[in-house]
Structures are given as C-alpha cells and as structure tokens.
Amino acid sequence: MAALPDPRPAPDRAAAALDPVLAERLAALAAASWQHERSQATAALTKALRRRLAAGDDAAVRALLAAVPPADAPAVVQALDAAILAIDDGEDVALLARLFLLPVLFVTAGVASGAVDGAVPQIAEVVEAMQRAAALGPVDAFGLGNALAAEVQVAQVGPSRLFALARSLGTQGGTDLLTPDAIPLDTGQEQVHLRWLAGAAVTPAHAPTFVETAGQVGRWGMAVSRTLAQQLGVPGLSLLPLPRAPRPWFAALADGRFAREELGFNLFATREIRRFRAEAGDPQAELSARDDGSVRIDLWSPFEPGQRVAHAWRLDATTDLVRVEVSIRDLLRDCRVDAIGTVDRVLPAEPLPVIGAVDLLRH
C-alpha cells in the first residue's frame, strides 16, 4: 500500500516551553524502538504527568501536548489518561471515580432550521440501557451527565481538574463537568455532528479500569441510539444517534474526532459512488495529503472529466495517518472502486468541489 506523506507540521518544542522532566520523558518515548522500551517510557511519562497534575500544573501538561509529534501522540494520550485514572504507589486512595466520555455521533437531515436540544431530558434511561448490557463490564455504579457537549468545551476541561475529581469519592462532580451545546440545523442536507456525554464510575483504586472490562458497543448501542432519538427528535427531522465506546477523557476526544471524520467520509463516498455509477460509470479515486493538515479524496469519471467531487478528512495532532489511509482504502474497495491513486508529496490546499459534500459541523 502506498503511504501518504504526513501533511502536519512538526511541533515546535522550543516554542512550547516544555517542562525539563516532561521533555526528557518525551525524548525517551520518541527514542524507544522496542515495545518493551516504549511501555517503560510510557510508564515513566505517566508518573511524571501524575506529579504535575497533583500540583495543578495544567500549563506544563498543555505544553507537552502541543509539543508531541503525531507518531508519539497516542502513547502520550494513554499516559495522560492513566495519570488521571490510576494511582501511584505512594497514593493512599481506596476508591477512584473513573471519569470517562461517551462520544455520540449524530447524523441529521431533512430540517433546515432550529436545533436539536443539547440536553438529554431523561439521561437515566440511557444509563439503564447501558447497565442492562454491562456497557462498563462489571462496573454498575456509574453516572452520566445529561449535557451533550461540543469539542471546544470538552477540550478545555483542565486535566488537573479531572485528576482531582477522580479522587473526590463520588460521581457527581464528573457528570456535572459539561454544559449542553445544542446541535444547529442550518441545512436540510445530510450532516454529521459530534457530541460527548461525561460520566464517572466509582471503583476500587486497584481494580481494572472500565476500559479493560467494558462490553462491546453492539450490546447496548442500538438501545441507547433509540432512546436518544426518541428523546431528542424534532418533527420532520431524520435523526440517527450513533454512540461510541466509553473511553477515558483524552482518548475519547481522539476517538470521537476520528469517528466523525470516518463517518463523514463514508457518507460522502457511498452517496457519490452510487451517483457516479448511475450517471457516468465506475469512478476512479485519488488520495492526497494537503498542507492544511488534511487528506483529500477525489472521485471522478474517466468518461466525464468534468464529473469530479472531493472530500477532506481533517487530521488533528492525535490522528494515526496510517489508520486513516487504511479506513479510506478499505471503504473504497468495499464499494468496488479498484482504481485508487496516491500522490506521494504534500499538495497545496484547494477549495473542494461542493457538489454532494457532507458537512462535518464542529460547533
């Protein structure tokens, strides 16, 4: 498989003003080549992060996140979540409130005005559906807030606040972290929106986390989707909620962003490939990395040169580019698009052909 070049600029570590200890731990992680070495480097980074969080030093943690190269971002996110949700040997803590986020994608169509409420009226019904299907494994003492929060709000929650709440011996603080962000309906066309619900599960501090014990989304996803659709429905609106797996805070941010981009591409590709086949025969595809930090997918007809549409998959600092390319190629192959080209250099960003583009709303 041809690999796309990474269009994201290298982070400026000097400008990030990294804490010296965190800089050393990050360098050790980047230098580790074997899995055992990376595991040790991640564990050392987790301990260093835990000390910064206990001191309330969000600035040092934010500087680290700004300085991480994409290749090491998943390990740093894992270390940060572990620093928040697990205890160190020296911590005298019996119980932890394991904070988590539940990403929910919403596909809307058919109504071009108004909004979907950003608060789930009866969140207890969602919790009950998840409990019945053991969504968090054997953990049944958990709560969910009813606020559907957008990305900006979720990303702004300070990691030291999460660290403190995890040790507060209750779920209430975790479920009240976010406030509702309504989902605007400004076009009748198919759109993808992303929101998160915040939750907390109280467990013994030394017990496995819900990440290790959680049940598959298939056990409870349909029930939660139906519940959300019934409670949030708007007359005339086609509303499809798609819950994702509950994850620790920063991993859930990354997972939600990836899922939004993947679903947006899937909707674009399946619709446009059907249209091409109905009008001009099988399309061809080309993948290219763009200097605005995106992967662009072009579809066009070899028989009708003017027939071209394109979609942009936006990358953030935590996105695994290989996973993105695999997802794109797998879907195109599943849709029987065999002619897939790849540009081996980063191209300038250009306006996308707008016909049929799916909106990925980030508000």
Coordinates of C-alpha atoms in Angstrom, one line a residue, residues 35-248:
Q35 CA 7.6 -2.4 22.5
H36 CA 9.1 -3.1 26.0
E37 CA 11.1 0.1 25.8
R38 CA 8.0 2.1 24.8
S39 CA 6.0 0.6 27.6
Q40 CA 8.7 1.6 30.1
A41 CA 8.9 5.1 28.6
T42 CA 5.1 5.5 28.7
A43 CA 5.0 4.4 32.4
A44 CA 7.8 6.9 33.3
L45 CA 5.9 9.6 31.5
T46 CA 2.7 8.7 33.3
K47 CA 4.4 9.1 36.7
A48 CA 5.9 12.5 35.7
L49 CA 2.5 13.6 34.5
R50 CA 0.8 12.5 37.7
R51 CA 3.1 14.7 39.7
R52 CA 2.3 17.7 37.6
L53 CA -1.4 17.0 37.8
A54 CA -1.2 16.7 41.6
A55 CA 0.4 20.1 41.7
G56 CA -2.3 21.6 39.5
D57 CA 0.2 22.4 36.7
D58 CA -2.0 22.3 33.7
A59 CA 0.3 24.6 31.8
A60 CA 3.1 22.0 31.8
V61 CA 0.7 19.3 30.6
R62 CA -0.8 21.5 27.8
A63 CA 2.8 22.4 26.7
L64 CA 3.6 18.7 26.4
L65 CA 0.5 18.0 24.3
A66 CA 1.5 20.9 22.0
A67 CA 5.0 19.5 21.5
V68 CA 4.2 15.9 20.8
P69 CA 4.9 14.6 17.3
P70 CA 1.9 12.7 15.8
A71 CA 3.8 9.3 16.0
D72 CA 4.0 9.6 19.8
A73 CA 0.6 11.3 20.4
P74 CA -1.3 8.0 21.1
A75 CA 1.2 7.0 23.8
V76 CA 1.1 10.4 25.4
V77 CA -2.7 10.4 25.5
Q78 CA -2.6 7.0 27.1
A79 CA -0.1 8.2 29.7
L80 CA -2.2 11.3 30.5
D81 CA -5.4 9.3 30.9
A82 CA -3.5 6.7 33.1
A83 CA -2.1 9.6 35.2
I84 CA -5.6 10.8 35.9
L85 CA -7.4 7.5 36.4
A86 CA -4.9 5.3 38.1
I87 CA -3.0 5.7 41.3
D88 CA 0.7 5.8 42.1
D89 CA 2.3 3.5 44.6
G90 CA 2.5 6.4 47.1
E91 CA -1.1 7.4 46.9
D92 CA -3.3 6.5 49.8
V93 CA -6.6 6.2 47.9
A94 CA -9.1 3.3 48.2
L95 CA -11.7 4.4 45.7
L96 CA -11.5 6.3 42.4
A97 CA -14.1 8.0 40.3
R98 CA -13.1 6.8 36.9
L99 CA -14.1 9.7 34.7
F100 CA -15.0 8.9 31.1
L101 CA -16.6 10.4 28.0
L102 CA -19.2 8.8 25.7
P103 CA -18.8 10.1 22.2
V104 CA -22.0 10.3 20.2
L105 CA -22.2 11.0 16.5
F106 CA -25.5 12.4 15.2
V107 CA -26.5 12.2 11.5
T108 CA -29.2 14.7 10.7
A109 CA -31.2 15.5 7.5
G110 CA -34.5 17.0 6.4
V111 CA -34.8 20.1 8.6
A112 CA -33.0 23.4 7.7
S113 CA -33.8 25.5 10.8
G114 CA -33.9 25.2 14.5
A115 CA -31.7 22.9 16.7
V116 CA -31.6 19.6 18.5
D117 CA -31.6 20.1 22.2
G118 CA -28.1 19.8 23.8
A119 CA -29.5 18.2 27.0
V120 CA -30.9 14.7 27.2
P121 CA -34.2 15.0 29.1
Q122 CA -34.1 11.6 30.7
I123 CA -30.5 10.6 31.0
A124 CA -31.4 7.8 33.5
E125 CA -32.9 5.8 30.6
V126 CA -29.6 5.9 28.8
V127 CA -27.8 4.8 32.0
E128 CA -30.3 2.0 32.4
A129 CA -29.8 0.8 28.9
M130 CA -26.0 0.7 29.4
Q131 CA -26.3 -1.0 32.7
R132 CA -28.6 -3.8 31.4
A133 CA -26.0 -4.6 28.7
A134 CA -22.9 -4.3 31.0
A135 CA -21.6 -1.4 28.9
L136 CA -18.8 -0.9 31.6
G137 CA -18.3 -4.5 32.3
P138 CA -18.9 -5.5 35.9
V139 CA -19.0 -1.8 36.9
D140 CA -22.6 -0.8 37.6
A141 CA -22.1 2.2 39.9
F142 CA -21.7 4.9 37.3
G143 CA -23.5 8.1 36.3
L144 CA -23.8 10.1 33.2
G145 CA -24.4 13.8 32.8
N146 CA -27.2 14.9 30.5
A147 CA -25.2 17.6 28.7
L148 CA -24.2 16.9 25.1
A149 CA -21.0 18.9 24.8
A150 CA -19.2 20.1 21.7
E151 CA -15.5 19.6 21.1
V152 CA -14.3 23.1 22.2
Q153 CA -15.8 22.8 25.6
V154 CA -14.6 19.2 26.2
A155 CA -11.1 20.0 25.2
Q156 CA -10.9 23.0 27.5
V157 CA -11.5 21.0 30.7
G158 CA -8.3 21.1 32.7
P159 CA -6.5 17.7 33.2
S160 CA -5.7 18.7 36.8
R161 CA -9.4 19.2 37.5
L162 CA -10.1 15.7 36.2
F163 CA -7.3 14.4 38.4
A164 CA -8.8 16.0 41.5
L165 CA -12.3 14.9 40.7
A166 CA -11.2 11.3 40.2
R167 CA -10.1 11.3 43.8
S168 CA -13.2 13.0 45.2
L169 CA -15.0 9.8 46.0
G170 CA -18.2 10.4 44.1
T171 CA -19.6 10.5 40.5
Q172 CA -21.5 13.8 40.8
G173 CA -18.6 16.1 40.0
G174 CA -17.7 14.2 36.9
T175 CA -21.2 14.2 35.5
D176 CA -21.5 17.9 36.0
L177 CA -18.4 18.9 34.2
L178 CA -20.1 19.9 30.9
T179 CA -22.9 22.1 29.8
P180 CA -25.3 21.5 26.9
D181 CA -24.3 22.5 23.3
A182 CA -27.4 22.4 21.0
I183 CA -27.0 20.9 17.6
P184 CA -27.9 23.5 15.0
L185 CA -29.9 22.6 11.9
D186 CA -29.0 25.0 9.2
T187 CA -29.4 22.8 6.1
G188 CA -31.7 20.0 5.2
Q189 CA -28.8 18.1 3.7
E190 CA -27.2 15.1 5.5
Q191 CA -24.8 16.3 8.2
V192 CA -22.5 14.7 10.8
H193 CA -22.3 16.2 14.3
L194 CA -20.2 15.1 17.3
R195 CA -21.0 15.5 20.9
W196 CA -19.8 13.9 24.2
L197 CA -21.6 12.9 27.4
A198 CA -19.4 12.9 30.6
G199 CA -19.6 10.2 33.1
A200 CA -17.9 8.7 36.1
A201 CA -17.7 5.2 37.6
V202 CA -16.7 4.6 41.2
T203 CA -14.4 1.5 41.6
P204 CA -11.7 0.3 43.9
A205 CA -8.5 2.1 43.1
H206 CA -6.6 -1.1 42.3
A207 CA -9.3 -2.7 40.3
P208 CA -9.1 -2.9 36.5
T209 CA -10.5 0.1 34.7
F210 CA -13.7 0.0 32.7
V211 CA -11.5 0.3 29.6
E212 CA -10.4 -3.3 30.3
T213 CA -13.8 -4.7 31.2
A214 CA -16.3 -2.7 29.1
G215 CA -18.7 -4.6 26.9
Q216 CA -18.9 -4.2 23.1
V217 CA -21.0 -1.3 21.8
G218 CA -23.1 -3.8 19.9
R219 CA -24.6 -5.0 23.2
W220 CA -26.1 -1.6 24.1
G221 CA -25.6 0.8 21.2
M222 CA -28.9 0.2 19.5
A223 CA -30.9 0.7 22.7
V224 CA -29.0 3.9 23.5
S225 CA -29.5 5.1 19.9
R226 CA -33.2 4.6 20.1
T227 CA -33.5 6.3 23.4
L228 CA -31.6 9.3 22.3
A229 CA -33.6 9.6 19.0
Q230 CA -36.9 9.4 20.9
Q231 CA -35.9 12.0 23.5
L232 CA -34.2 14.5 21.1
G233 CA -36.4 14.1 18.0
V234 CA -37.6 17.2 16.1
P235 CA -40.7 17.0 13.8
G236 CA -39.6 16.3 10.2
L237 CA -36.0 15.6 11.2
S238 CA -34.2 12.4 10.3
L239 CA -32.0 11.9 13.4
L240 CA -29.6 9.0 13.8
P241 CA -27.5 9.0 17.1
L242 CA -24.5 6.6 16.9
P243 CA -22.9 6.1 20.4
R244 CA -19.3 5.0 20.5
A245 CA -17.4 3.2 23.3
P246 CA -16.9 5.0 26.6
R247 CA -13.3 5.9 26.9
P248 CA -11.0 7.9 29.3

